[in-house]
Amino acid sequence: MTALIEVTGLSKTFGGVHAVEALSFSVDEGQIYSVIGPNGAGKTTLFNLITGIYTPTQGEIKLKGEGVVGLEPNQLAERGMCRTFQQMQICMNMTALENVMLGRHLQLKSSLLTTMLRLPSLLKDEEDCRDHAIELMKFVGCGEYLETEASAMSYGALKRLEIARALASNPKIVLLDEPAAGLNGTETAALEELIKKIAAQGITVVLVEHDMKLVMGISDRLLVLNYGRKLAEGTPEEIRNNPDVIAAYLGG
Ligand SMILES: Nc1ncnc2c1ncn2[C@@H]1O[C@H](COP(=O)(O)OP(=O)(O)OP(=O)(O)O)[C@@H](O)[C@H]1O
Ligand SMILES: [Mg+2]
């Protein structure tokens, strides 16, 4: 079986900082795969490398067996990879629905062009895009906010809106960078259900999270980073019992 994502010998340095170093791992299709580790461990840098925002200093990244280093984020979106950001990328002066529709256009540059040209034959596409965005907003539990300006939405609702936006281009794989950060217990429980629902649709989920209860509960496998390096990799059970993880990260 070919891994959906295969990372080999991946490194990224910023000046003297080894943000990611000699990292190898793979994510199988249909998994919920989590990346954990202390602040500054290199989790977001890893996402930025996988999604084409950064170019690796060294190493290889394969998507469905094909090398993708050097591809732009929108080219990766066209190949089925989308993400959310630790610092939310929501346009606050637009409605929730517009944000989700824009997500599709931003990720798939070609459709942005067709929208700008406004060809009559493409208005149907635009309508489909809108219908799809409405469906996605309901799917993430934002159905009541369709015409709400983003600035008027709660933080928890915005975090879910960002997920709808990432799903707008029909990804096969979605990377979520700290979706539970800042959420209360009820919102986190709803997020857990949402991630399970996404996975149940056959979408592979790669998750960066600090909420241990959440990641241990939903992940098929976990990668533990420490100073940019792999400290451990395995099932939640294996990670929980790994002496290196206990010593370095879970604090005994
Ligand atoms: N663009 C950049 N320029 C310089 N240094 C960077 C850059 N991006 C990340 N770093 C450094 O790389 C290291 C890893 O940072 P990164 O943001 O990947 O960590 P993280 O695991 O996502 O942390 P957190 O849990 O706080 O989000 C840190 O030392 C950080 O300062
Ligand atoms: Mg981060």
PDB file of C-alpha atoms and ligand atoms in Angstrom, residues 12-15 17-20 37-48 54 86 177-178 208 210 225 228, ligand 1:
ATOM      1  CA  LYS A  12      14.310  22.999   7.507  1.00  0.00           C
ATOM      2  CA  THR A  13      16.726  25.458   9.041  1.00  0.00           C
ATOM      3  CA  PHE A  14      16.191  29.156   9.707  1.00  0.00           C
ATOM      4  CA  GLY A  15      19.626  30.699  10.181  1.00  0.00           C
ATOM      5  CA  VAL A  17      17.693  27.099  14.059  1.00  0.00           C
ATOM      6  CA  HIS A  18      16.942  23.505  13.068  1.00  0.00           C
ATOM      7  CA  ALA A  19      13.148  23.813  13.045  1.00  0.00           C
ATOM      8  CA  VAL A  20      12.708  20.374  11.453  1.00  0.00           C
ATOM      9  CA  GLY A  37       5.255  18.214  20.762  1.00  0.00           C
ATOM     10  CA  PRO A  38       6.136  21.211  22.916  1.00  0.00           C
ATOM     11  CA  ASN A  39       6.005  24.825  21.709  1.00  0.00           C
ATOM     12  CA  GLY A  40       8.655  25.415  19.074  1.00  0.00           C
ATOM     13  CA  ALA A  41       9.041  21.673  18.314  1.00  0.00           C
ATOM     14  CA  GLY A  42       8.546  22.321  14.598  1.00  0.00           C
ATOM     15  CA  LYS A  43       4.912  21.262  14.096  1.00  0.00           C
ATOM     16  CA  THR A  44       3.769  24.327  12.151  1.00  0.00           C
ATOM     17  CA  THR A  45       7.019  24.361  10.186  1.00  0.00           C
ATOM     18  CA  LEU A  46       6.303  20.755   9.203  1.00  0.00           C
ATOM     19  CA  PHE A  47       2.823  21.772   7.988  1.00  0.00           C
ATOM     20  CA  ASN A  48       4.335  24.691   6.073  1.00  0.00           C
ATOM     21  CA  TYR A  54       8.239  26.581   2.803  1.00  0.00           C
ATOM     22  CA  GLN A  86      -2.814  28.264  13.676  1.00  0.00           C
ATOM     23  CA  ASP A 177      -3.086  23.300  12.905  1.00  0.00           C
ATOM     24  CA  GLU A 178      -4.369  23.514  16.487  1.00  0.00           C
ATOM     25  CA  VAL A 208      -1.441  19.380  15.192  1.00  0.00           C
ATOM     26  CA  HIS A 210      -1.793  20.372  22.266  1.00  0.00           C
ATOM     27  CA  LEU A 225       8.378  16.013  17.758  1.00  0.00           C
ATOM     28  CA  GLY A 228      12.448  19.373  15.215  1.00  0.00           C
TER      29      GLY A 228
HETATM   30  N1  LIG B   1       9.732  31.758   9.405  1.00  0.00           N
HETATM   31  C1  LIG B   1      10.573  31.478  10.410  1.00  0.00           C
HETATM   32  N2  LIG B   1      11.734  32.147  10.562  1.00  0.00           N
HETATM   33  C2  LIG B   1      12.593  31.870  11.551  1.00  0.00           C
HETATM   34  N3  LIG B   1      12.368  30.929  12.481  1.00  0.00           N
HETATM   35  C3  LIG B   1      11.229  30.220  12.412  1.00  0.00           C
HETATM   36  C4  LIG B   1      10.269  30.462  11.375  1.00  0.00           C
HETATM   37  N4  LIG B   1       9.229  29.605  11.537  1.00  0.00           N
HETATM   38  C5  LIG B   1       9.531  28.876  12.626  1.00  0.00           C
HETATM   39  N5  LIG B   1      10.714  29.242  13.158  1.00  0.00           N
HETATM   40  C6  LIG B   1      11.380  28.632  14.323  1.00  0.00           C
HETATM   41  O1  LIG B   1      11.343  27.234  14.148  1.00  0.00           O
HETATM   42  C7  LIG B   1      11.071  26.567  15.375  1.00  0.00           C
HETATM   43  C8  LIG B   1       9.804  25.742  15.237  1.00  0.00           C
HETATM   44  O2  LIG B   1       8.676  26.622  15.166  1.00  0.00           O
HETATM   45  P1  LIG B   1       7.207  26.120  14.851  1.00  0.00           P
HETATM   46  O3  LIG B   1       6.348  27.289  14.719  1.00  0.00           O
HETATM   47  O4  LIG B   1       7.263  25.142  13.742  1.00  0.00           O
HETATM   48  O5  LIG B   1       6.867  25.331  16.215  1.00  0.00           O
HETATM   49  P2  LIG B   1       5.496  24.696  16.697  1.00  0.00           P
HETATM   50  O6  LIG B   1       5.816  23.297  17.091  1.00  0.00           O
HETATM   51  O7  LIG B   1       4.431  24.905  15.690  1.00  0.00           O
HETATM   52  O8  LIG B   1       5.193  25.543  18.024  1.00  0.00           O
HETATM   53  P3  LIG B   1       3.785  25.983  18.682  1.00  0.00           P
HETATM   54  O9  LIG B   1       3.304  24.782  19.449  1.00  0.00           O
HETATM   55  O10 LIG B   1       4.176  27.098  19.598  1.00  0.00           O
HETATM   56  O11 LIG B   1       2.872  26.411  17.589  1.00  0.00           O
HETATM   57  C9  LIG B   1      10.995  27.672  16.440  1.00  0.00           C
HETATM   58  O12 LIG B   1      12.248  27.781  17.035  1.00  0.00           O
HETATM   59  C10 LIG B   1      10.639  28.893  15.621  1.00  0.00           C
HETATM   60  O13 LIG B   1      11.107  30.059  16.261  1.00  0.00           O
END
